[in-house]
mmCIF file of C-alpha atoms and ligand atoms in Angstrom:
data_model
loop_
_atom_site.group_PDB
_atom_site.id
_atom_site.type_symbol
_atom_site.label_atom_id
_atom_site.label_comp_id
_atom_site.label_asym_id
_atom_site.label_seq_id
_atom_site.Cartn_x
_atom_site.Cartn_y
_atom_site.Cartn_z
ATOM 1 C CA UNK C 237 -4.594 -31.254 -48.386
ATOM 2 C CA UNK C 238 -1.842 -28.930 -48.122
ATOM 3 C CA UNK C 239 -0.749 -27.323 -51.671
ATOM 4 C CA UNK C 240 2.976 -25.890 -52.119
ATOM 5 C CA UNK C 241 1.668 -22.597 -52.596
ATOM 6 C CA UNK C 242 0.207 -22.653 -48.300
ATOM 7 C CA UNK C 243 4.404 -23.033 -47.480
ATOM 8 C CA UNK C 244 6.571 -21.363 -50.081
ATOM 9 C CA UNK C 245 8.337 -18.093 -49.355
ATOM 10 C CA UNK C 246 6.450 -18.167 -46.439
ATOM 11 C CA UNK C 247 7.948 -16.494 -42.787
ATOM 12 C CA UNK C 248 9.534 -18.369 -40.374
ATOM 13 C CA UNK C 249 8.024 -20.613 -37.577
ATOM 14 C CA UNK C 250 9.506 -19.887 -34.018
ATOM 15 C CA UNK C 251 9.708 -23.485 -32.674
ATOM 16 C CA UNK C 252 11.051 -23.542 -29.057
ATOM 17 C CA UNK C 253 12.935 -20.389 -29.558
ATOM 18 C CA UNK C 254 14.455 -21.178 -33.178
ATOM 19 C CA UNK C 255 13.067 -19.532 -36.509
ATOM 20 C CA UNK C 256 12.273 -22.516 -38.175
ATOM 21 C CA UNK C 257 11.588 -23.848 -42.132
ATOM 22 C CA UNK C 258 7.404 -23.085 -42.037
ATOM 23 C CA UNK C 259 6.267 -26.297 -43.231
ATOM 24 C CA UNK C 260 8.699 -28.089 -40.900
ATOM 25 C CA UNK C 261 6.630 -27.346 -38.274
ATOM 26 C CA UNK C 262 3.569 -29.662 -39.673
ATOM 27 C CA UNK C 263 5.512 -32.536 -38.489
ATOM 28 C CA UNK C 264 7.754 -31.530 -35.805
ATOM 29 C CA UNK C 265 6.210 -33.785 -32.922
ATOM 30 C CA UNK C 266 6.726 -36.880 -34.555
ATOM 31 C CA UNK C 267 10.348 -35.587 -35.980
ATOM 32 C CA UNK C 268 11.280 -35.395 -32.390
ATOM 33 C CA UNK C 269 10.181 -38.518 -31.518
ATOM 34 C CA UNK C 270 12.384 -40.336 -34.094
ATOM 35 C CA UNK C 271 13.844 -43.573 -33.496
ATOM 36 C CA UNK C 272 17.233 -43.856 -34.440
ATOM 37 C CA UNK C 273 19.511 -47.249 -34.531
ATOM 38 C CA UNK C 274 22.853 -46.970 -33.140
ATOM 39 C CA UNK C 275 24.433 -47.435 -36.152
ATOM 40 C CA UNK C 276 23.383 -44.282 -37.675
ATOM 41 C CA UNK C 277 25.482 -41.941 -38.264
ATOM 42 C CA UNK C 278 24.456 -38.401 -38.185
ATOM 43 C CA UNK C 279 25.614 -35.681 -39.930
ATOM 44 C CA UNK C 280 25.021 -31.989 -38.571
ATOM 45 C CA UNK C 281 25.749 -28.340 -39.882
ATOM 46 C CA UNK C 282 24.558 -25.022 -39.447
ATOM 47 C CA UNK C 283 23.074 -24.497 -43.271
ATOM 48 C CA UNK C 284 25.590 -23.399 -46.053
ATOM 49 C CA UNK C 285 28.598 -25.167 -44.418
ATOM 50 C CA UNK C 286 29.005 -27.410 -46.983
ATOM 51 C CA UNK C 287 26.712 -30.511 -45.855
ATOM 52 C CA UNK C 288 26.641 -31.776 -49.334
ATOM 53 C CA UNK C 289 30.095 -32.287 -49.437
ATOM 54 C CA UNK C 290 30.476 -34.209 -46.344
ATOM 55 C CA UNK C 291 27.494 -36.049 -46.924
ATOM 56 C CA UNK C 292 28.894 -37.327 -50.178
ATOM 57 C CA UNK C 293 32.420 -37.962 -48.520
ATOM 58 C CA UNK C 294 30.962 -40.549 -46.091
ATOM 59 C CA UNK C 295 28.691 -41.977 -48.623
ATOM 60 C CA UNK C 296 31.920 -42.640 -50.403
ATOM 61 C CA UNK C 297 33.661 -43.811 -47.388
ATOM 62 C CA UNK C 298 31.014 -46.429 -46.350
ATOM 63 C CA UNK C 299 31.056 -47.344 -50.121
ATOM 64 C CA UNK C 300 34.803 -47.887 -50.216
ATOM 65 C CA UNK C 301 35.104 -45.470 -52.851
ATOM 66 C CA UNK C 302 32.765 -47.399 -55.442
ATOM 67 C CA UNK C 303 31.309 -44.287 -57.534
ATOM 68 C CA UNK C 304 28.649 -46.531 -58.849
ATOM 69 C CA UNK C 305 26.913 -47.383 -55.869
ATOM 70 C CA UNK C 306 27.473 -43.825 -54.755
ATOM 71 C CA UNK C 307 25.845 -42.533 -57.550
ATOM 72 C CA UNK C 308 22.564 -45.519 -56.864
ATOM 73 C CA UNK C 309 20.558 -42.453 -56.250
ATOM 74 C CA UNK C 310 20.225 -38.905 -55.736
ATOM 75 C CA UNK C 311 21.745 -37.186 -52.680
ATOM 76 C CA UNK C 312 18.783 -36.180 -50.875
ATOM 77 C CA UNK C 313 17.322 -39.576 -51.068
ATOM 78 C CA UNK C 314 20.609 -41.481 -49.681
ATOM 79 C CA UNK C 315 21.294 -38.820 -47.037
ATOM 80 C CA UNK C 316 17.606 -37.232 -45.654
ATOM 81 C CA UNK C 317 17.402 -34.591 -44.041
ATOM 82 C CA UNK C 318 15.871 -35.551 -40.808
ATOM 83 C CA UNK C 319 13.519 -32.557 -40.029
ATOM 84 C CA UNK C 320 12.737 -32.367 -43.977
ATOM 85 C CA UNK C 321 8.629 -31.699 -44.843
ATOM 86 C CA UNK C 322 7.807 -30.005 -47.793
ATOM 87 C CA UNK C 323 4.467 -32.027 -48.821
ATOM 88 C CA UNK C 324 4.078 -32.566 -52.903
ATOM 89 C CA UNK C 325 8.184 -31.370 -53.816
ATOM 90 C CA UNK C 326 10.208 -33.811 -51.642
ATOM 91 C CA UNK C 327 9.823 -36.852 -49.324
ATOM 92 C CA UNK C 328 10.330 -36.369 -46.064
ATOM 93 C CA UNK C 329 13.158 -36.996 -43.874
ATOM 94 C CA UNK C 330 10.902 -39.364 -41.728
ATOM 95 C CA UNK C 331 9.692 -41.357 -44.454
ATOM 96 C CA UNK C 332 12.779 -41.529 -46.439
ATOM 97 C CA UNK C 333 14.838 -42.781 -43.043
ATOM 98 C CA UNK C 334 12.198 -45.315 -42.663
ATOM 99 C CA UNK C 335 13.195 -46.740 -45.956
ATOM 100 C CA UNK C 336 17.089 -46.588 -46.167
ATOM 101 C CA UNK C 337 19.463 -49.499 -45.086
ATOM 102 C CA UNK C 338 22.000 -48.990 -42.302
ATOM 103 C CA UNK C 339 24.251 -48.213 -41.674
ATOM 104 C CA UNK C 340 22.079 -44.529 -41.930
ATOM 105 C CA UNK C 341 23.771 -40.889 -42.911
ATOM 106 C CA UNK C 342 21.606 -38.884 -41.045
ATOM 107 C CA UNK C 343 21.319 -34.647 -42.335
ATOM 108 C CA UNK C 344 20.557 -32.751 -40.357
ATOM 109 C CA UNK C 345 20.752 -28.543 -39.398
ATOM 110 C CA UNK C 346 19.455 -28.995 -35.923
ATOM 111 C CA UNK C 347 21.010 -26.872 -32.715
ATOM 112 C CA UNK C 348 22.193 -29.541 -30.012
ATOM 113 C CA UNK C 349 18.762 -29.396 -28.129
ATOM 114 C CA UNK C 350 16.414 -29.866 -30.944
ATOM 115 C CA UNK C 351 18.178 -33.369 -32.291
ATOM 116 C CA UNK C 352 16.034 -36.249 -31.124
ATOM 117 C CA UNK C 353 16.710 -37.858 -27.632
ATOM 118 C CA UNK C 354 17.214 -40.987 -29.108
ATOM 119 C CA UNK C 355 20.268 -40.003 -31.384
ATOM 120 C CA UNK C 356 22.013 -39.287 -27.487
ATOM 121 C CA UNK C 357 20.774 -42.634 -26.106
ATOM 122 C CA UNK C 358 21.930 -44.852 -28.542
ATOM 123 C CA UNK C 359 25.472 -42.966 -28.814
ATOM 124 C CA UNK C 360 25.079 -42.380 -32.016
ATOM 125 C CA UNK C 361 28.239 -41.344 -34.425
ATOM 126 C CA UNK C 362 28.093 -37.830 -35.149
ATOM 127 C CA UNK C 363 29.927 -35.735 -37.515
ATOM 128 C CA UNK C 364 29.683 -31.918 -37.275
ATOM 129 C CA UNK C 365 31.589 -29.999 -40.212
ATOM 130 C CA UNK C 366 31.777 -25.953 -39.194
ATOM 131 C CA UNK C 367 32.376 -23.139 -41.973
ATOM 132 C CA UNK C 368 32.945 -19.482 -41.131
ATOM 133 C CA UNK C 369 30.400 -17.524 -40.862
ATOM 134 C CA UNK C 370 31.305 -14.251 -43.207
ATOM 135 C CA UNK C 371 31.350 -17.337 -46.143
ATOM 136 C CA UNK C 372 28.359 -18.885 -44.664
ATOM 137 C CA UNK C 373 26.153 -15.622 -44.349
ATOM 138 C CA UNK C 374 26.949 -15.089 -48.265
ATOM 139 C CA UNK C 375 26.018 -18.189 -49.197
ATOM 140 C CA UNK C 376 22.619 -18.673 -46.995
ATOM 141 C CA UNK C 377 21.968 -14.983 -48.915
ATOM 142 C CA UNK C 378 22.530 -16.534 -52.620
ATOM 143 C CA UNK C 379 20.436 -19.746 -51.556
ATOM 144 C CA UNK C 380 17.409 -17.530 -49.854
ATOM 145 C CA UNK C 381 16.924 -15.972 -53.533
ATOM 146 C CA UNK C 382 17.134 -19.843 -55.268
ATOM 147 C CA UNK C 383 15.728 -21.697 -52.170
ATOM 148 C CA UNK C 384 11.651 -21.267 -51.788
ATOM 149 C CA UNK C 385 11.223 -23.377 -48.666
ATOM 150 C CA UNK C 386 13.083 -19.976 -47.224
ATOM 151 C CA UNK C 387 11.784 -16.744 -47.053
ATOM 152 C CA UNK C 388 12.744 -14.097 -49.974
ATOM 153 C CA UNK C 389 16.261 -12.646 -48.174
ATOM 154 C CA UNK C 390 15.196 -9.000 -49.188
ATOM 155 C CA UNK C 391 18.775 -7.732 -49.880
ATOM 156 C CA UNK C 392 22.264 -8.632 -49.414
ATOM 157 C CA UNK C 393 22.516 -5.765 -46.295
ATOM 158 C CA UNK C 394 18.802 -6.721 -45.260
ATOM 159 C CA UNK C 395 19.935 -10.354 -44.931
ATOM 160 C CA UNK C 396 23.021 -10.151 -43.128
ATOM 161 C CA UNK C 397 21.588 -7.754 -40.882
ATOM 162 C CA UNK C 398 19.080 -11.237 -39.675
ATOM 163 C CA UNK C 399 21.893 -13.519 -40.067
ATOM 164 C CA UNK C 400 23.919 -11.732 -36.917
ATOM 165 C CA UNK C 401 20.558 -11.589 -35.188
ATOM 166 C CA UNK C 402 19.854 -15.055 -35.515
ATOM 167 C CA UNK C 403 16.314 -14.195 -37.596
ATOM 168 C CA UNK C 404 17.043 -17.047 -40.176
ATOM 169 C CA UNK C 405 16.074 -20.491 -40.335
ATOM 170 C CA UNK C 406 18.052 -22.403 -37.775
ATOM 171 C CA UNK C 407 18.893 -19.422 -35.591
ATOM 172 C CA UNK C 408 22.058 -17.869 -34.810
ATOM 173 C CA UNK C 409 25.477 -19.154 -36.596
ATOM 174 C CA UNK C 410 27.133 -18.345 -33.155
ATOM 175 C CA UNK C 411 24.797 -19.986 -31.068
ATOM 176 C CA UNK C 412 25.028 -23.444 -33.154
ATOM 177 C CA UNK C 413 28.780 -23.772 -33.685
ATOM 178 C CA UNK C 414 29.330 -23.089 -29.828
ATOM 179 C CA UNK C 415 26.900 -25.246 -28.426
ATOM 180 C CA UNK C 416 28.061 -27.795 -30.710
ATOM 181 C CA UNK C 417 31.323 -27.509 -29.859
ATOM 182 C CA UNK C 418 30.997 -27.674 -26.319
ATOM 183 C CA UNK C 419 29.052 -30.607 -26.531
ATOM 184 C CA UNK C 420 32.846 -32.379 -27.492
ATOM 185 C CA UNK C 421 33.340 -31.952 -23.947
ATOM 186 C CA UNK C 422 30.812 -34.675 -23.222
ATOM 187 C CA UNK C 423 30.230 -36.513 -26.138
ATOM 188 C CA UNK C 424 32.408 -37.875 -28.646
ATOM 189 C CA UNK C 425 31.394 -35.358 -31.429
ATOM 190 C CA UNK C 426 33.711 -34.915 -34.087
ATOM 191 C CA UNK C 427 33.931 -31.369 -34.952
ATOM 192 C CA UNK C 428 35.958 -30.689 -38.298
ATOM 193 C CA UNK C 429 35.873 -27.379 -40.378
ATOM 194 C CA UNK C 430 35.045 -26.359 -43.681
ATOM 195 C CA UNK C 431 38.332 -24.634 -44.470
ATOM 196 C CA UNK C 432 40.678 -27.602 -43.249
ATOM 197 C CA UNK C 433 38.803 -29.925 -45.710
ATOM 198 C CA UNK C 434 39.567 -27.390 -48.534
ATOM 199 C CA UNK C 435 42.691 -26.812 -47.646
ATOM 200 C CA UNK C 436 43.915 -30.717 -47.202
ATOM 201 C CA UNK C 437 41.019 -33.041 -47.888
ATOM 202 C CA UNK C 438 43.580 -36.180 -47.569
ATOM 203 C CA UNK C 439 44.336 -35.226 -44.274
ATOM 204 C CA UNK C 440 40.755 -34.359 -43.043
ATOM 205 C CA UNK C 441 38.639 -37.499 -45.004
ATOM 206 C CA UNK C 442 41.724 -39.432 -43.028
ATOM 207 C CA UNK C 443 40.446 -38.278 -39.514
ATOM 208 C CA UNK C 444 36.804 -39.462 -40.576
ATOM 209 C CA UNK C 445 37.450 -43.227 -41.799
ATOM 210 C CA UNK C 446 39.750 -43.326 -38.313
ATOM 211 C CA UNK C 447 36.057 -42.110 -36.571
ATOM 212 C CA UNK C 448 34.402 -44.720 -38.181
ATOM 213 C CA UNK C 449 36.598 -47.243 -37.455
ATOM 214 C CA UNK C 450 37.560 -47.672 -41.092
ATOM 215 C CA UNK C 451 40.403 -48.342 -42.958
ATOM 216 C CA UNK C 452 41.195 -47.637 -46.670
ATOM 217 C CA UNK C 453 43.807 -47.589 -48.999
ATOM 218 C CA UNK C 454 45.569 -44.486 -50.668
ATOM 219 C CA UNK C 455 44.193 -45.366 -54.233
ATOM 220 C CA UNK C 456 40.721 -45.581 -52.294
ATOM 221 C CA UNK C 457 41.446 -42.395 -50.194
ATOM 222 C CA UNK C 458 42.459 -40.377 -53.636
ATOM 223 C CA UNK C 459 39.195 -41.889 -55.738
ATOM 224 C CA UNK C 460 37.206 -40.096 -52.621
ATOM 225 C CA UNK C 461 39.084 -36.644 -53.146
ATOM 226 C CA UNK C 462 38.536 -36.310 -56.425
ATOM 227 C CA UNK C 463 34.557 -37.519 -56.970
ATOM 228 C CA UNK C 464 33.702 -35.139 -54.228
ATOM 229 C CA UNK C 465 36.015 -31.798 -55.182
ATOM 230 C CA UNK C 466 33.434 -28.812 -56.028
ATOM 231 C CA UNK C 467 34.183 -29.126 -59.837
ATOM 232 C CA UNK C 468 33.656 -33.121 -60.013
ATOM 233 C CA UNK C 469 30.235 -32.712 -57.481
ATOM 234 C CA UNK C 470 29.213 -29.332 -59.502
ATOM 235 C CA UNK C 471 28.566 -31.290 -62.744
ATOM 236 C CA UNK C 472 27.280 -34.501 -60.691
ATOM 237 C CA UNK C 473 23.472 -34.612 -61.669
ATOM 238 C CA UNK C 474 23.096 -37.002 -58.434
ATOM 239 C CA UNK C 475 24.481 -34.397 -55.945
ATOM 240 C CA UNK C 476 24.173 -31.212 -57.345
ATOM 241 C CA UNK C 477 20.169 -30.716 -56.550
ATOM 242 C CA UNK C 478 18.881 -29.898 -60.138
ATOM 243 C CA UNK C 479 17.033 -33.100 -59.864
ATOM 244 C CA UNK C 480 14.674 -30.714 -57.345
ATOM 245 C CA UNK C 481 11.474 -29.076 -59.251
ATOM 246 C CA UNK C 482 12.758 -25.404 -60.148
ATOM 247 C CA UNK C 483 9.518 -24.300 -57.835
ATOM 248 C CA UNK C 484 11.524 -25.285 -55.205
ATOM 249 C CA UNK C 485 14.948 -24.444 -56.286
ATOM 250 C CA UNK C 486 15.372 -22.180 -58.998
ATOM 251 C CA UNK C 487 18.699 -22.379 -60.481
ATOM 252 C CA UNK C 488 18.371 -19.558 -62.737
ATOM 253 C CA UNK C 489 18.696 -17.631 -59.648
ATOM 254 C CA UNK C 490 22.076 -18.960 -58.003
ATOM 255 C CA UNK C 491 23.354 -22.470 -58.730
ATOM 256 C CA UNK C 492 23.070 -24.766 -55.321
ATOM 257 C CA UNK C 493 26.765 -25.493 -55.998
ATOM 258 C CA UNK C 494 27.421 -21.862 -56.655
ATOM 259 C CA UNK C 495 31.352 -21.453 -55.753
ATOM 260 C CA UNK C 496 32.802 -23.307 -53.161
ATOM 261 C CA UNK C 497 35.343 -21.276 -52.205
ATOM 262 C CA UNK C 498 36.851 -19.709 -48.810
ATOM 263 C CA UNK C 499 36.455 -16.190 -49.315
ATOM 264 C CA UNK C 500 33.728 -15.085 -51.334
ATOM 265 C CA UNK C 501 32.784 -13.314 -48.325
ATOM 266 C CA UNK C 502 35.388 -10.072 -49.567
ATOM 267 C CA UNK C 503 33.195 -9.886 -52.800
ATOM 268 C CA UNK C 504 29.806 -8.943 -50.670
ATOM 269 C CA UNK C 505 30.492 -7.478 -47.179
ATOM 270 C CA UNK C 506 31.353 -3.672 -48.055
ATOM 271 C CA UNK C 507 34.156 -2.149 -45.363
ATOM 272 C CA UNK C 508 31.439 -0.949 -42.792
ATOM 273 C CA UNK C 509 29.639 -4.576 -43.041
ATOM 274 C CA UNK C 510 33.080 -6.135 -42.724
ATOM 275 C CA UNK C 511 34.409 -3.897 -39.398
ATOM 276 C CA UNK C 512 30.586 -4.273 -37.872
ATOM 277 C CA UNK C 513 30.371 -7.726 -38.060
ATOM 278 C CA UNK C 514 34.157 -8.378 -36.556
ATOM 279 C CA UNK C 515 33.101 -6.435 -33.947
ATOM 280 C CA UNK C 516 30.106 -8.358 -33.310
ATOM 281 C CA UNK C 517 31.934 -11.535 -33.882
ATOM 282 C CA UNK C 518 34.307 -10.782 -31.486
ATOM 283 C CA UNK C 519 31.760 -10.311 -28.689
ATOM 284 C CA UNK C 520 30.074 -13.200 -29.160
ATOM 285 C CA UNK C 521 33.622 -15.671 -30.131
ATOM 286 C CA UNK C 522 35.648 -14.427 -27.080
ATOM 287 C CA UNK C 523 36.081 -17.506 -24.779
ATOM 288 C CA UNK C 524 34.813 -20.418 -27.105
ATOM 289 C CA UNK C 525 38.040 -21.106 -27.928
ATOM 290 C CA UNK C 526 36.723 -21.692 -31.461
ATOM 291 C CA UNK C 527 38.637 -20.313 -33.958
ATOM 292 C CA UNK C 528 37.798 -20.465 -37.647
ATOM 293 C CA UNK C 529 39.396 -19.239 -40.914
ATOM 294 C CA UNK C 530 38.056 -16.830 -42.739
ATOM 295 C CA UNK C 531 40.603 -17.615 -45.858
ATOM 296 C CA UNK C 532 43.248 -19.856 -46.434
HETATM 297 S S1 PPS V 630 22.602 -26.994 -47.342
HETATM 298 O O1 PPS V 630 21.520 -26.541 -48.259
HETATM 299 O O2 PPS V 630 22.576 -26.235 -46.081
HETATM 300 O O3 PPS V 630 22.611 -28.427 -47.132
HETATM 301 O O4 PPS V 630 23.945 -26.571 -48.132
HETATM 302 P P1 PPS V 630 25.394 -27.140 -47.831
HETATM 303 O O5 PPS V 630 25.613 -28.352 -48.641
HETATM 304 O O6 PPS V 630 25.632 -27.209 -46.368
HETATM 305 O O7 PPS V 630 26.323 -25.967 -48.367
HETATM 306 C C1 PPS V 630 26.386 -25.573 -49.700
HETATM 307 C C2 PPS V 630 27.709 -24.872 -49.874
HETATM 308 O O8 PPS V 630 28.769 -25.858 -49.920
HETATM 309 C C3 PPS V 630 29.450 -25.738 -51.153
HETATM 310 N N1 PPS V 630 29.943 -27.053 -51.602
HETATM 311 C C4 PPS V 630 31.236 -27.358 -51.701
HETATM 312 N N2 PPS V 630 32.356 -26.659 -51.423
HETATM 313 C C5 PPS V 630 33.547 -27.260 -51.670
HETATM 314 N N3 PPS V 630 33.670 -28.499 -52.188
HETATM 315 C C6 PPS V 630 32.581 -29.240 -52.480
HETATM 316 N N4 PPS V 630 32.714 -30.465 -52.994
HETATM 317 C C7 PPS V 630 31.291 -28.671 -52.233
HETATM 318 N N5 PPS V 630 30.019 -29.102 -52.407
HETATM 319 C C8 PPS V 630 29.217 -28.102 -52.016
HETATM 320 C C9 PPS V 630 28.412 -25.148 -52.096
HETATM 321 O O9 PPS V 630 28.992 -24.639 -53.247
HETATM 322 C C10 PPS V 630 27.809 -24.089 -51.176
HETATM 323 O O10 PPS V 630 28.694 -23.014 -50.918
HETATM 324 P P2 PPS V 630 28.766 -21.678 -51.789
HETATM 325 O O11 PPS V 630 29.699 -20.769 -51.032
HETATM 326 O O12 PPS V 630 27.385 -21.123 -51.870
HETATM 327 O O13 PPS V 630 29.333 -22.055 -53.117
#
C-alpha cells in the first residue's frame, strides 16, 4: 500500500515533457483515458490563478445563486480536480467525477495536450481564467511552503528562478497561457483573466452565464459577487481548504486564501528580479498577442 510519507515533498515526475505532482503519476494512464459527458464543463488554469474562485462562481451560476446548495459540500469534492491522486489525504479526481451529477465542473491545471481526448470529442464547455504571472509566481512560492503534494520551494529567489524555467509542477506559465490561448483559434475556449474579474466581476461573471447559455437576474448576478469576493470565500469553511489534513496543507505556513490581490508581486520581486524577469517575459510574450495586467 502506498503511505503519504512515499509522495510528500517529494521531486517532480517528468510526464511527457511536464514536471508533474509525483503521486499523479500512479494513475496517469487511466486519467488520460477519462470519459467525459458533453455536458461537462471544464475548468482549466495554470496553478495560483485563482481556480477556486472561478470554480465557486460557476457552482453559483449553475445553482442560480442558492448559497445553500452551494455550500452542500466542500469545494474539492463538488469541483475535482481531474488529474488529482494523493492516496490516504484526498479522493481522487477519477473517483470523485465518477460520483458527481451533471452537469460536471471539471478542475483541472493541465497544458492543452495533456487534457483527455475525450473532453475535445465531445466539445466540451471550457473555461480558462489566466492571471499574470509576476502575481502567480508569488503565490505558487507561498503555496510550495503550505502545499506538501509540492516540493519544498527552497527560497523566494530559488523558486522564481524554476518558475521562468518551467521546473515546477505544470511546466512553464508561458508555455500554458499561450497554447491555451491559441487554442481559441479553433475551439470555442473562453479565455478570461484574473485581473478583469477583480477589477469588474459584474461584467466578467456576465460573459460566463452568456457561455453557458444562462440567464439570471441582477439580484441573482449581485448574490454571486458577493459569496465569492476573497473576504466572503476567505472565511467560507467549504471553500477555503482548511477542511484538508494540515499534513497536506499546513496553514500555519501561508493561508490557501492568502491575499487575493493584483500586485503582491512588488512586495517579493527585488529591482534586479523585477528588470530580469521583464526581460525574459518579453522574449517569450512578443507575438502572442496576449497581454495581461500586472496591476489594476
Ligand atoms: S490552486 O491551488 O492552483 O487551485 O489555487 P487557485 O485557486 O488557482 O489560486 C489561489 C489564489 O487565488 C486567490 N483567490 C482569490 N482571489 C480573489 N478573489 C477570490 N474570491 C479568490 N479566491 C481565491 C487566492 O487567494 C490565491 O492567491 P494569492 O495571491 O496567493 O492570495
Amino acid at each position: 500500500m502506498i503511505s503519504s510519507k512515499d509522495f510528500l515533498r517529494k521531486n517532480l515526475k517528468v510526464i511527457q515533457g511536464y514536471p508533474m505532482i509525483n503521486p499523479f503519476a500512479i494513475i496517469w494512464e487511466n486519467m488520460r483515458k477519462f470519459q467525459s459527458k458533453p455536458d461537462d464543463i471544464i475548468i482549466a488554469t495554470y496553478p495560483k490563478s485563482g481556480t477556486t474562485w472561478i470554480s465557486e462562481i460557476l457552482d453559483m451560476i449553475l445553482n442560480e445563486g442558492e448559497i445553500e446548495i452551494c455550500n452542500r459540500d466542500f469545494i474539492t469534492n463538488k469541483v475535482p480536480m481531474l488529474e488529482m491522486y494523493a492516496p490516504g489525504l484526498r479522493a481522487s479526481g477519477i473517483d470523485l467525477l465518477e460520483k458527481t451529477p451533471s452537469p460536471r465542473l471539471v478542475k483541472t491545471h493541465l497544458p492543452i495536450d495533456l487534457l483527455p481526448k475525450s473532453f475535445w470529442e465531445n466539445k466540451c464547455k471550457m473555461i480558462y481564467l489566466a492571471r499574470n504571472a509576476k502575481d502567480v509566481a508569488v503565490s505558487y512560492y507561498n503555496f510550495s511552503l503550505m502545499n506538501s503534494l509540492n516540493p519544498l520551494p527552497g527560497t523566494w529567489g530559488e523558486f522564481l528562478e524554476k518558475f521562468i524555467t518551467g521546473e515546477v509542477a505544470y511546466g512553464s506559465w508561458f508555455k500554458h497561457v499561450k497554447s491555451w490561448w491559441e487554442k481559441k483559434k479553433e475551439y470555442p475556449v473562453l479565455y478570461i483573466f484574473y485581473e478583469d474579474l477583480k477589477e469588474n466581476p459584474k461584467q466578467e461573471i456576465k460573459k460566463i452565464i452568456q457561455f453557458l447559455g444562462k440567464t439570471l437576474n441582477d439580484e441573482i448576478l449581485q448574490k454571486i459577487i458577493h459569496h465569492t469576493s476573497f473576504e466572503v470565500m476567505k472565511d467560507n469553511p467549504m471553500v477555503n481548504y482548511t477542511h484538508l489534513p494540515c499534513v497536506l496543507m499546513d496553514h500555519s505556513q501561508s493561508a490557501f486564501m492568502r491575499k487575493g490581490i493584483t500586485g503582491d508581486w512588488k512586495n517579493y520581486f527585488t529591482v534586479a528580479q523585477n528588470e530580469k524577469f521583464d526581460a525574459i517575459y518579453e522574449k517569450e510574450m512578443s507575438g502572442s498577442g496576449l497581454l495581461i495586467r500586472t496591476e489594476i
